[in-house]
Amino acid sequence: MGPALLAVLVASVLLAAIARRYDVSAPLALVVAGLAAGLIPGIGAIELEPELVLFVILPPLLWSAGLESSYVALRKNVRPIGLLAVGLPLATTFAVGVVAFHTVPELTVAAALTLGAIVAPPDAVSATAIGRRLGLPRRVMTLLGGESLLNDATALTAYKVALAAAIGTAATWTSGLGTFALAAAGGVLVGGALGWLIDHVRFWLGDPLVESAIGLVAPFFVYFLAEQIHGSGVIAVVVAALILGQRSTRASYATRLQDQAVWRAIQLVLESFAFLLIGLQLPTVVGELAGISAATLATASVAVLATVIAVRIAWMYAFTYLPRAMSRGIRTREPRPSPAQVFIVAWAGMRGVVSLAAAFAVPLTTLDGAEFPGRPQLVFLTFVVVVGTLLLHGLTLPWLIRVLDVPGDDLHRDAVAAAAAQTKATQAAADRLDELLAKAKPGAIHEYTPKALRAWNERRSQAAWEELGRSDEEIGQESPAAAFRRLRLAMLQAERQSFIAQRDAGTIDDEVLRTMLRGLDLEEATLNRD
């Protein structure tokens, strides 16, 4: 399996690169490519290992999403996120369990509920990957992101309880609630403690390279430790990542730049790998269905997929508008979402690789040695829901967003806020410069230096407001900020070429070249900060 997985990893990154080059949805392209590859004769089945997903792929993806999430935004939307991340997975578990029990004769009640828990959570990989590309409004992305960060914990806990009952382990409602409470509390405690500890260790070290290295291994350690004490590894990773993300302002600029680049690359690799793996599971899933009625499978597939979609839509509308109608406080605190936004959130319930991993983790036999009831059907129905929601929602969401005119004016509001904030920051910088000049000895600072600094400071303030004004085409010429940026970039490129030429001539070595280029890169990053 090692060489095969390595080949899948390389192929997934190459396919994702091609999809991005031609502005095609990489997740959908990878799933379709995996399905097509599975139909090619001679390609052996690559069965998804649950441990690979739950302990290798999931933790860093949750960590990356947590670092990018806004704690302030999540706190403002804690009520709707809680309903989506806790209430909806449980409702989906029971609804799918009832439908599956009545459409698949081989499933027991416990096995049907196990299937319900498996397909209940929209996957963190799917939601973040597709949502970013679609350019959804910020509040919609906050809801989807917050939901995807925490719903795995709810669903996987329900999965453990239902699976225990299905294989013959004694399980009661009381023990199930206790399991859920332990998982939640353990995850919060482990994540909070380790998040605080990691932040302080990284700050104490003050070494960007080591800080990034610690950040790379942290999600695996946090997830593993939480699972060892029977807490939720998902919650622990999310809580720790939120703490690190909120306190990233304490880190140096080099650490922030490095972390951002590293995690974006890791995110692309793991997401691509996960989506291609989903499509490649087709031969394995179909191979286990020998002798099972095709009509029964077709009926159950349609029923379960429709239930998953319908429950989410019904839940979204019910718990968006009913609480608002019953509580004046909710109407006051929370902005009223448009029907279009509600529908987009309801329609964005893509399932992903975590559901497949949970399905493959279902044991072949129960504790008494009998075959697990309806396991082939359970795995197949999970595959249908995952692929069905990815393709159905993923292919129709861009069209729906355009038709319903969902995108808001987040970019304009951000630009206004940034310009206002830049004005205050510029004034603070000017005041600080005046203080330092007043303390300096006469003649200690060349008269050109304050002039250059004040000109640079003023340019930064004006540039933010000029971005809100008319375009260059409208005014018929470049704005001062645009001209400054264009000319300075050309100057930087000339400096860069000069340094490279000196290295090639043997005047300076590569170490000196890298040091000088880093300074130019940082300045260019400032000029291209948008």
Short mmCIF file of C-alpha atoms in Angstrom, two decimals:
data_model
loop_
_atom_site.label_atom_id
_atom_site.label_comp_id
_atom_site.label_asym_id
_atom_site.label_seq_id
_atom_site.Cartn_x
_atom_site.Cartn_y
_atom_site.Cartn_z
CA MET A 1 0.00 0.00 0.00
CA GLY A 2 2.93 2.35 0.60
CA PRO A 3 3.95 2.87 -3.05
CA ALA A 4 0.29 3.04 -4.11
CA LEU A 5 -0.52 5.76 -1.56
CA LEU A 6 2.60 7.68 -2.59
CA ALA A 7 1.45 7.52 -6.21
CA VAL A 8 -2.01 8.75 -5.18
CA LEU A 9 -0.45 11.62 -3.23
CA VAL A 10 1.68 12.76 -6.17
CA ALA A 11 -1.19 12.36 -8.65
CA SER A 12 -3.58 14.30 -6.42
CA VAL A 13 -1.27 17.31 -6.18
CA LEU A 14 -0.65 17.32 -9.94
CA LEU A 15 -4.37 17.08 -10.70
CA ALA A 16 -5.15 19.84 -8.19
CA ALA A 17 -2.50 22.05 -9.82
CA ILE A 18 -4.03 21.51 -13.27
CA ALA A 19 -7.54 22.19 -11.94
CA ARG A 20 -6.40 25.44 -10.31
CA ARG A 21 -4.57 26.45 -13.49
CA TYR A 22 -7.80 26.20 -15.50
CA ASP A 23 -10.03 27.56 -12.70
CA VAL A 24 -11.89 24.27 -12.21
CA SER A 25 -13.14 23.12 -8.81
CA ALA A 26 -10.25 20.95 -7.62
CA PRO A 27 -12.32 18.87 -5.13
CA LEU A 28 -14.88 17.91 -7.77
CA ALA A 29 -12.23 17.27 -10.41
CA LEU A 30 -10.32 14.98 -8.03
CA VAL A 31 -13.41 13.00 -7.05
CA VAL A 32 -14.39 12.49 -10.68
CA ALA A 33 -10.81 11.56 -11.58
CA GLY A 34 -10.77 9.00 -8.79
CA LEU A 35 -14.06 7.50 -9.94
CA ALA A 36 -12.80 7.29 -13.51
CA ALA A 37 -9.50 5.73 -12.42
CA GLY A 38 -11.38 3.09 -10.46
CA LEU A 39 -13.12 1.96 -13.64
CA ILE A 40 -9.85 1.37 -15.51
CA PRO A 41 -9.04 -2.36 -15.67
CA GLY A 42 -5.78 -3.33 -14.03
CA ILE A 43 -5.74 -0.63 -11.39
CA GLY A 44 -5.83 -2.34 -8.04
CA ALA A 45 -8.23 -1.25 -5.36
CA ILE A 46 -6.76 1.24 -2.89
CA GLU A 47 -8.78 0.78 0.27
CA LEU A 48 -8.97 3.78 2.55
CA GLU A 49 -7.41 3.12 5.96
CA PRO A 50 -9.50 4.72 8.75
CA GLU A 51 -6.39 5.42 10.84
CA LEU A 52 -4.83 7.30 7.94
CA VAL A 53 -7.78 9.67 7.78
CA LEU A 54 -8.52 10.09 11.47
CA PHE A 55 -4.94 10.37 12.74
CA VAL A 56 -2.99 11.74 9.74
CA ILE A 57 -5.29 13.74 7.44
CA LEU A 58 -7.96 15.11 9.79
CA PRO A 59 -5.84 16.73 12.58
CA PRO A 60 -3.74 19.06 10.39
CA LEU A 61 -6.77 20.07 8.31
CA LEU A 62 -8.72 20.93 11.45
CA TRP A 63 -5.68 22.76 12.81
CA SER A 64 -5.28 24.80 9.64
CA ALA A 65 -8.98 25.68 9.59
CA GLY A 66 -8.85 26.62 13.28
CA LEU A 67 -5.86 28.91 12.78
CA GLU A 68 -7.72 30.75 10.02
CA SER A 69 -11.00 30.98 11.94
CA SER A 70 -12.07 34.07 13.80
CA TYR A 71 -12.71 33.47 17.50
CA VAL A 72 -14.68 36.73 17.62
CA ALA A 73 -16.91 35.69 14.72
CA LEU A 74 -17.45 32.20 16.16
CA ARG A 75 -18.42 33.68 19.54
CA LYS A 76 -20.90 36.05 17.91
CA ASN A 77 -22.53 33.12 16.12
CA VAL A 78 -22.31 30.53 18.87
CA ARG A 79 -26.05 29.81 18.93
CA PRO A 80 -26.53 29.00 15.21
CA ILE A 81 -23.19 27.18 15.07
CA GLY A 82 -24.19 25.09 18.08
CA LEU A 83 -27.47 24.14 16.40
CA LEU A 84 -25.61 23.16 13.24
CA ALA A 85 -22.69 21.39 14.90
CA VAL A 86 -24.57 19.51 17.64
CA GLY A 87 -28.28 19.49 16.96
CA LEU A 88 -28.24 18.82 13.21
CA PRO A 89 -25.86 15.80 13.29
CA LEU A 90 -27.98 14.15 15.99
CA ALA A 91 -31.19 14.85 14.06
CA THR A 92 -29.62 13.46 10.89
CA THR A 93 -28.41 10.38 12.74
CA PHE A 94 -31.91 9.46 13.89
CA ALA A 95 -33.66 10.38 10.62
CA VAL A 96 -31.24 8.41 8.45
CA GLY A 97 -31.31 5.55 10.94
CA VAL A 98 -35.10 5.26 10.66
CA VAL A 99 -35.06 5.41 6.85
CA ALA A 100 -32.17 2.95 6.51
CA PHE A 101 -33.77 0.49 8.91
CA HIS A 102 -36.94 0.40 6.80
CA THR A 103 -35.20 0.24 3.40
CA VAL A 104 -32.32 -2.18 4.10
CA PRO A 105 -33.62 -5.43 5.61
CA GLU A 106 -30.17 -6.56 6.79
CA LEU A 107 -29.64 -3.55 9.08
CA THR A 108 -30.57 -3.73 12.74
CA VAL A 109 -31.70 -0.59 14.54
CA ALA A 110 -28.24 -0.06 16.03
CA ALA A 111 -26.53 -0.67 12.67
CA ALA A 112 -28.92 1.76 10.97
CA LEU A 113 -28.16 4.41 13.58
CA THR A 114 -24.46 3.75 13.01
CA LEU A 115 -24.99 4.59 9.35
CA GLY A 116 -26.89 7.72 10.37
CA ALA A 117 -24.00 8.89 12.55
CA ILE A 118 -21.49 8.16 9.78
CA VAL A 119 -23.22 10.32 7.17
CA ALA A 120 -24.42 13.00 9.61
CA PRO A 121 -21.55 15.54 9.55
CA PRO A 122 -20.63 17.68 6.56
CA ASP A 123 -16.93 17.13 6.28
CA ALA A 124 -14.41 19.77 7.35
CA VAL A 125 -12.35 19.14 4.22
CA SER A 126 -15.29 19.53 1.86
CA ALA A 127 -16.85 22.58 3.48
CA THR A 128 -13.68 24.63 3.71
CA ALA A 129 -12.25 23.64 0.32
CA ILE A 130 -15.38 24.26 -1.71
CA GLY A 131 -16.59 27.23 0.32
CA ARG A 132 -13.35 29.16 -0.19
CA ARG A 133 -13.49 28.74 -3.94
CA LEU A 134 -17.13 29.81 -4.17
CA GLY A 135 -16.45 33.12 -2.42
CA LEU A 136 -19.39 32.83 -0.03
CA PRO A 137 -20.30 35.79 2.24
CA ARG A 138 -18.37 35.97 5.49
CA ARG A 139 -21.26 35.11 7.82
CA VAL A 140 -22.18 32.11 5.67
CA MET A 141 -18.56 30.94 5.75
CA THR A 142 -18.44 31.52 9.50
CA LEU A 143 -21.44 29.26 9.98
CA LEU A 144 -20.13 26.58 7.63
CA GLY A 145 -16.63 26.79 9.04
CA GLY A 146 -17.78 26.70 12.67
CA GLU A 147 -20.07 23.79 11.90
CA SER A 148 -17.39 21.79 10.11
CA LEU A 149 -14.91 22.37 12.94
CA LEU A 150 -17.15 20.85 15.60
CA ASN A 151 -19.74 18.56 14.03
CA ASP A 152 -17.28 15.71 13.57
CA ALA A 153 -16.99 15.51 17.34
CA THR A 154 -20.78 15.15 17.71
CA ALA A 155 -21.14 12.62 14.93
CA LEU A 156 -18.12 10.50 15.88
CA THR A 157 -19.32 10.32 19.48
CA ALA A 158 -22.79 9.23 18.33
CA TYR A 159 -21.03 6.76 16.03
CA LYS A 160 -19.12 5.21 18.94
CA VAL A 161 -22.32 4.76 20.96
CA ALA A 162 -24.34 3.29 18.07
CA LEU A 163 -21.48 1.04 16.98
CA ALA A 164 -21.04 -0.28 20.51
CA ALA A 165 -24.70 -1.29 20.56
CA ALA A 166 -24.47 -2.84 17.08
CA ILE A 167 -21.52 -5.12 17.92
CA GLY A 168 -23.05 -6.25 21.19
CA THR A 169 -21.49 -3.99 23.82
CA ALA A 170 -24.01 -2.87 26.41
CA ALA A 171 -25.01 0.73 25.70
CA THR A 172 -27.74 2.85 27.22
CA TRP A 173 -28.95 6.42 26.80
CA THR A 174 -27.22 7.28 30.07
CA SER A 175 -23.90 5.80 28.98
CA GLY A 176 -24.26 7.53 25.61
CA LEU A 177 -24.76 10.93 27.23
CA GLY A 178 -21.84 10.22 29.54
CA THR A 179 -19.63 9.35 26.58
CA PHE A 180 -20.60 12.57 24.83
CA ALA A 181 -19.99 14.70 27.95
CA LEU A 182 -16.60 13.07 28.55
CA ALA A 183 -15.57 13.57 24.94
CA ALA A 184 -16.57 17.24 24.95
CA ALA A 185 -15.06 18.07 28.34
CA GLY A 186 -11.89 16.12 27.68
CA GLY A 187 -11.43 17.77 24.29
CA VAL A 188 -11.89 21.28 25.68
CA LEU A 189 -9.53 20.68 28.60
CA VAL A 190 -6.78 19.05 26.54
CA GLY A 191 -7.08 21.58 23.74
CA GLY A 192 -7.12 24.56 26.09
CA ALA A 193 -4.17 23.35 28.17
CA LEU A 194 -2.00 22.32 25.23
CA GLY A 195 -2.92 25.40 23.19
CA TRP A 196 -1.78 27.64 26.06
CA LEU A 197 1.39 25.57 26.57
CA ILE A 198 2.34 25.49 22.87
CA ASP A 199 1.82 29.23 22.55
CA HIS A 200 4.09 29.98 25.51
CA VAL A 201 6.78 27.51 24.38
CA ARG A 202 6.85 28.98 20.88
CA PHE A 203 6.98 32.54 22.23
CA TRP A 204 9.78 31.59 24.65
CA LEU A 205 11.87 29.97 21.91
CA GLY A 206 11.66 32.97 19.58
CA ASP A 207 12.99 30.91 16.67
CA PRO A 208 10.71 31.06 13.57
CA LEU A 209 12.00 27.79 12.14
CA VAL A 210 11.50 25.86 15.38
CA GLU A 211 8.15 27.55 16.00
CA SER A 212 6.86 26.39 12.64
CA ALA A 213 8.21 22.89 13.25
CA ILE A 214 6.36 22.72 16.57
CA GLY A 215 3.22 23.93 14.82
CA LEU A 216 3.50 21.11 12.30
CA VAL A 217 3.58 18.32 14.89
CA ALA A 218 1.20 19.97 17.38
CA PRO A 219 -2.12 18.85 15.82
CA PHE A 220 -1.08 15.19 15.84
CA PHE A 221 0.05 15.34 19.46
CA VAL A 222 -3.06 17.21 20.61
CA TYR A 223 -5.41 14.83 18.77
CA PHE A 224 -3.64 11.69 20.01
CA LEU A 225 -3.49 12.81 23.65
CA ALA A 226 -7.18 13.76 23.71
CA GLU A 227 -8.18 10.41 22.21
CA GLN A 228 -6.03 8.57 24.76
CA ILE A 229 -8.09 9.98 27.63
CA HIS A 230 -11.33 9.28 25.72
CA GLY A 231 -11.83 12.94 24.93
CA SER A 232 -12.66 14.34 21.51
CA GLY A 233 -9.52 14.77 19.45
CA VAL A 234 -11.49 16.96 17.06
CA ILE A 235 -12.55 19.42 19.77
CA ALA A 236 -9.06 19.42 21.29
CA VAL A 237 -7.38 20.29 17.99
CA VAL A 238 -9.93 23.00 17.21
CA VAL A 239 -9.67 24.63 20.65
CA ALA A 240 -5.86 24.59 20.58
CA ALA A 241 -5.77 25.99 17.03
CA LEU A 242 -8.20 28.78 17.93
CA ILE A 243 -5.95 29.77 20.85
CA LEU A 244 -2.84 29.79 18.64
CA GLY A 245 -4.65 31.72 15.92
CA GLN A 246 -5.95 34.32 18.36
CA ARG A 247 -2.50 34.79 19.92
CA SER A 248 -0.53 34.76 16.65
CA THR A 249 -0.04 38.51 17.08
CA ARG A 250 2.61 37.67 19.71
CA ALA A 251 4.71 35.86 17.10
CA SER A 252 7.33 37.53 14.94
CA TYR A 253 6.59 38.60 11.38
CA ALA A 254 8.88 35.82 10.12
CA THR A 255 6.91 33.17 11.99
CA ARG A 256 3.59 34.46 10.68
CA LEU A 257 4.82 34.60 7.08
CA GLN A 258 6.33 31.15 7.34
CA ASP A 259 3.33 29.56 9.04
CA GLN A 260 0.93 30.97 6.49
CA ALA A 261 2.93 29.64 3.55
CA VAL A 262 3.53 26.24 5.14
CA TRP A 263 -0.07 25.62 6.16
CA ARG A 264 -1.49 26.70 2.81
CA ALA A 265 0.75 24.18 1.07
CA ILE A 266 -0.12 21.42 3.55
CA GLN A 267 -3.80 22.21 3.19
CA LEU A 268 -3.63 21.88 -0.58
CA VAL A 269 -1.75 18.57 -0.41
CA LEU A 270 -4.02 16.93 2.18
CA GLU A 271 -7.27 18.17 0.67
CA SER A 272 -6.24 16.96 -2.78
CA PHE A 273 -5.17 13.59 -1.39
CA ALA A 274 -8.44 13.17 0.50
CA PHE A 275 -10.69 13.98 -2.45
CA LEU A 276 -8.83 11.68 -4.84
CA LEU A 277 -9.01 8.88 -2.25
CA ILE A 278 -12.80 9.27 -2.12
CA GLY A 279 -13.17 8.54 -5.83
CA LEU A 280 -10.72 5.63 -5.71
CA GLN A 281 -12.90 3.74 -3.21
CA LEU A 282 -15.43 2.76 -5.90
CA PRO A 283 -13.89 -0.69 -6.73
CA THR A 284 -13.60 -1.59 -3.04
CA VAL A 285 -17.18 -0.56 -2.29
CA VAL A 286 -18.70 -2.31 -5.31
CA GLY A 287 -16.61 -5.44 -4.74
CA GLU A 288 -18.38 -6.12 -1.44
CA LEU A 289 -21.89 -6.07 -2.95
CA ALA A 290 -21.89 -9.48 -4.64
CA GLY A 291 -25.27 -11.19 -4.30
CA ILE A 292 -27.09 -8.13 -2.93
CA SER A 293 -30.25 -6.97 -4.69
CA ALA A 294 -29.60 -4.02 -7.01
CA ALA A 295 -33.19 -2.82 -6.62
CA THR A 296 -32.87 -2.72 -2.83
CA LEU A 297 -29.60 -0.81 -3.09
CA ALA A 298 -31.06 1.70 -5.54
CA THR A 299 -34.12 2.31 -3.37
CA ALA A 300 -32.05 2.66 -0.20
CA SER A 301 -29.52 4.94 -1.90
CA VAL A 302 -32.17 7.37 -3.10
CA ALA A 303 -33.99 7.29 0.25
CA VAL A 304 -30.87 7.84 2.40
CA LEU A 305 -29.40 10.56 0.15
CA ALA A 306 -32.75 12.38 0.00
CA THR A 307 -33.10 12.12 3.79
CA VAL A 308 -29.66 13.60 4.39
CA ILE A 309 -30.44 16.56 2.13
CA ALA A 310 -34.04 17.07 3.30
CA VAL A 311 -33.21 16.99 7.02
CA ARG A 312 -30.57 19.68 6.59
CA ILE A 313 -32.91 21.94 4.61
CA ALA A 314 -35.78 21.49 7.07
CA TRP A 315 -33.47 22.04 10.05
CA MET A 316 -31.98 25.20 8.59
CA TYR A 317 -35.31 26.89 7.93
CA ALA A 318 -36.91 25.73 11.17
CA PHE A 319 -34.07 26.80 13.46
CA THR A 320 -33.32 29.99 11.57
CA TYR A 321 -36.79 31.51 11.75
CA LEU A 322 -38.56 29.86 14.71
CA PRO A 323 -36.11 31.06 17.40
CA ARG A 324 -36.21 34.56 15.91
CA ALA A 325 -40.00 34.55 16.04
CA MET A 326 -40.00 33.40 19.67
CA SER A 327 -37.16 35.54 21.09
CA ARG A 328 -36.80 39.30 20.87
CA GLY A 329 -33.23 38.97 22.15
CA ILE A 330 -32.24 36.86 19.16
CA ARG A 331 -33.84 39.35 16.79
CA THR A 332 -31.88 42.14 18.44
CA ARG A 333 -28.50 40.42 18.67
CA GLU A 334 -28.35 38.58 15.35
CA PRO A 335 -28.80 40.05 11.86
CA ARG A 336 -31.71 38.61 9.94
CA PRO A 337 -30.41 36.27 7.24
CA SER A 338 -31.97 36.40 3.82
CA PRO A 339 -33.86 33.33 2.55
CA ALA A 340 -31.17 32.95 -0.10
CA GLN A 341 -28.40 32.78 2.50
CA VAL A 342 -30.37 30.23 4.53
CA PHE A 343 -30.82 28.05 1.47
CA ILE A 344 -27.14 28.26 0.53
CA VAL A 345 -26.12 27.07 4.00
CA ALA A 346 -28.73 24.31 3.77
CA TRP A 347 -27.44 23.27 0.36
CA ALA A 348 -23.75 23.28 1.36
CA GLY A 349 -23.84 19.99 3.26
CA MET A 350 -21.10 18.14 1.38
CA ARG A 351 -19.91 14.95 3.05
CA GLY A 352 -16.32 13.81 2.76
CA VAL A 353 -13.49 11.52 3.64
CA VAL A 354 -14.21 11.33 7.39
CA SER A 355 -17.55 9.64 6.72
CA LEU A 356 -15.87 7.07 4.50
CA ALA A 357 -13.19 6.45 7.11
CA ALA A 358 -15.83 5.83 9.77
CA ALA A 359 -17.68 3.42 7.45
CA PHE A 360 -14.54 1.42 6.68
CA ALA A 361 -13.76 1.31 10.41
CA VAL A 362 -16.95 -0.68 11.09
CA PRO A 363 -15.77 -4.18 12.11
CA LEU A 364 -16.52 -7.21 9.98
CA THR A 365 -17.99 -9.14 12.91
CA THR A 366 -19.81 -8.52 16.18
CA LEU A 367 -18.52 -9.61 19.58
CA ASP A 368 -20.18 -13.03 19.28
CA GLY A 369 -18.45 -13.74 15.94
CA ALA A 370 -21.43 -13.13 13.66
CA GLU A 371 -21.11 -10.93 10.58
CA PHE A 372 -21.82 -7.28 11.23
CA PRO A 373 -25.41 -6.75 10.07
CA GLY A 374 -25.53 -5.13 6.64
CA ARG A 375 -21.92 -3.90 6.59
CA PRO A 376 -21.55 -3.98 2.74
CA GLN A 377 -24.77 -1.98 2.38
CA LEU A 378 -23.65 0.45 5.07
CA VAL A 379 -20.33 1.14 3.31
CA PHE A 380 -22.04 1.46 -0.08
CA LEU A 381 -24.68 3.89 1.19
CA THR A 382 -21.99 5.99 2.83
CA PHE A 383 -20.13 6.14 -0.49
CA VAL A 384 -23.34 7.16 -2.28
CA VAL A 385 -24.00 9.98 0.20
CA VAL A 386 -20.42 11.26 0.09
CA VAL A 387 -20.08 11.25 -3.70
CA GLY A 388 -23.70 12.29 -4.23
CA THR A 389 -23.49 15.36 -2.00
CA LEU A 390 -20.07 16.36 -3.32
CA LEU A 391 -21.18 16.24 -6.94
CA LEU A 392 -24.74 17.49 -6.49
CA HIS A 393 -23.96 20.37 -4.15
CA GLY A 394 -20.55 21.14 -5.59
CA LEU A 395 -21.80 21.37 -9.18
CA THR A 396 -24.93 23.40 -8.40
CA LEU A 397 -23.70 25.76 -5.68
CA PRO A 398 -21.89 28.21 -8.00
CA TRP A 399 -24.99 28.47 -10.19
CA LEU A 400 -27.27 28.93 -7.17
CA ILE A 401 -25.04 31.64 -5.72
CA ARG A 402 -25.20 33.57 -8.97
CA VAL A 403 -28.95 33.08 -9.41
CA LEU A 404 -29.81 33.94 -5.81
CA ASP A 405 -27.28 36.80 -5.73
CA VAL A 406 -25.88 35.68 -2.39
CA PRO A 407 -22.42 37.36 -2.30
CA GLY A 408 -22.52 40.45 -0.12
CA ASP A 409 -20.35 43.53 0.11
CA ASP A 410 -17.75 42.03 2.45
CA LEU A 411 -14.88 43.25 0.27
CA HIS A 412 -16.11 46.84 0.27
CA ARG A 413 -16.75 46.85 4.02
CA ASP A 414 -13.30 45.37 4.58
CA ALA A 415 -11.71 48.06 2.43
CA VAL A 416 -13.49 50.86 4.34
CA ALA A 417 -12.53 49.34 7.69
CA ALA A 418 -8.94 48.83 6.56
CA ALA A 419 -8.66 52.42 5.32
CA ALA A 420 -10.04 53.81 8.60
CA ALA A 421 -7.74 51.58 10.62
CA GLN A 422 -4.75 52.55 8.46
CA THR A 423 -5.47 56.24 9.08
CA LYS A 424 -5.37 55.71 12.86
CA ALA A 425 -2.26 53.55 12.59
CA THR A 426 -0.56 56.14 10.40
CA GLN A 427 -1.27 58.87 12.94
CA ALA A 428 0.12 56.68 15.71
CA ALA A 429 3.26 56.07 13.65
CA ALA A 430 3.64 59.81 12.97
CA ASP A 431 3.25 60.62 16.66
CA ARG A 432 5.85 58.02 17.57
CA LEU A 433 8.27 59.44 14.98
CA ASP A 434 7.84 62.93 16.43
CA GLU A 435 8.56 61.58 19.92
CA LEU A 436 11.76 59.86 18.79
CA LEU A 437 12.94 62.92 16.85
CA ALA A 438 12.30 65.15 19.86
CA LYS A 439 14.48 62.90 22.02
CA ALA A 440 17.31 62.68 19.46
CA LYS A 441 20.37 64.87 19.80
CA PRO A 442 20.59 67.78 17.34
CA GLY A 443 22.30 66.64 14.14
CA ALA A 444 22.21 62.96 15.12
CA ILE A 445 19.67 62.16 12.39
CA HIS A 446 20.07 63.42 8.83
CA GLU A 447 17.30 65.81 7.81
CA TYR A 448 16.41 63.58 4.83
CA THR A 449 15.46 60.65 7.08
CA PRO A 450 12.38 62.22 8.74
CA LYS A 451 11.17 63.51 5.37
CA ALA A 452 11.44 60.08 3.77
CA LEU A 453 9.70 58.41 6.71
CA ARG A 454 6.85 60.93 6.72
CA ALA A 455 6.39 60.56 2.96
CA TRP A 456 6.27 56.77 3.28
CA ASN A 457 3.83 57.00 6.16
CA GLU A 458 1.54 59.39 4.29
CA ARG A 459 1.61 57.21 1.18
CA ARG A 460 0.43 54.17 3.18
CA SER A 461 -2.50 56.15 4.56
CA GLN A 462 -3.54 57.55 1.18
CA ALA A 463 -3.22 54.21 -0.60
CA ALA A 464 -5.94 52.58 1.51
CA TRP A 465 -8.45 55.32 0.67
CA GLU A 466 -7.49 55.46 -2.99
CA GLU A 467 -8.48 51.80 -3.31
CA LEU A 468 -12.04 52.87 -2.48
CA GLY A 469 -12.15 55.60 -5.11
CA ARG A 470 -12.37 55.51 -8.86
CA SER A 471 -10.39 53.02 -10.88
CA ASP A 472 -7.39 54.00 -12.97
CA GLU A 473 -9.52 53.65 -16.12
CA GLU A 474 -12.11 56.07 -14.73
CA ILE A 475 -9.65 58.81 -13.84
CA GLY A 476 -7.56 58.23 -16.97
CA GLN A 477 -4.27 57.94 -15.10
CA GLU A 478 -2.61 56.08 -12.29
CA SER A 479 -3.29 57.09 -8.73
CA PRO A 480 -0.23 58.25 -6.77
CA ALA A 481 -0.25 55.02 -4.76
CA ALA A 482 -0.50 52.87 -7.89
CA ALA A 483 2.37 54.77 -9.54
CA PHE A 484 4.51 54.44 -6.41
CA ARG A 485 3.79 50.72 -6.24
CA ARG A 486 4.56 50.13 -9.94
CA LEU A 487 7.81 52.07 -9.85
CA ARG A 488 8.98 50.60 -6.57
CA LEU A 489 8.28 47.05 -7.79
CA ALA A 490 10.34 47.77 -10.90
CA MET A 491 13.16 49.04 -8.69
CA LEU A 492 12.97 45.92 -6.53
CA GLN A 493 13.15 43.73 -9.60
CA ALA A 494 16.27 45.62 -10.75
CA GLU A 495 17.87 45.12 -7.32
CA ARG A 496 16.99 41.43 -7.41
CA GLN A 497 18.54 40.95 -10.84
CA SER A 498 21.66 42.81 -9.71
CA PHE A 499 22.11 40.58 -6.67
CA ILE A 500 21.65 37.46 -8.80
CA ALA A 501 24.17 38.72 -11.35
CA GLN A 502 26.69 39.37 -8.57
CA ARG A 503 26.17 35.86 -7.25
CA ASP A 504 26.64 34.41 -10.73
CA ALA A 505 29.84 36.45 -11.11
CA GLY A 506 31.18 35.11 -7.83
CA THR A 507 31.14 38.48 -6.06
CA ILE A 508 28.78 37.22 -3.36
CA ASP A 509 27.84 33.68 -2.34
CA ASP A 510 24.42 32.09 -2.07
CA GLU A 511 24.07 32.79 1.64
CA VAL A 512 24.46 36.51 1.07
CA LEU A 513 22.12 36.34 -1.91
CA ARG A 514 19.38 34.63 0.11
CA THR A 515 19.70 37.21 2.88
CA MET A 516 19.38 40.12 0.45
CA LEU A 517 16.52 38.52 -1.47
CA ARG A 518 14.59 37.94 1.75
CA GLY A 519 14.65 41.67 2.47
CA LEU A 520 13.39 42.41 -1.04
CA ASP A 521 10.73 39.72 -0.76
CA LEU A 522 9.41 41.17 2.47
CA GLU A 523 9.18 44.65 0.97
CA GLU A 524 7.45 43.25 -2.12
CA ALA A 525 5.04 41.39 0.14
CA THR A 526 4.21 44.71 1.80
CA LEU A 527 3.54 46.34 -1.56
CA ASN A 528 1.37 43.38 -2.59
CA ARG A 529 -0.37 42.96 0.75
CA ASP A 530 -3.82 42.66 -0.88
#
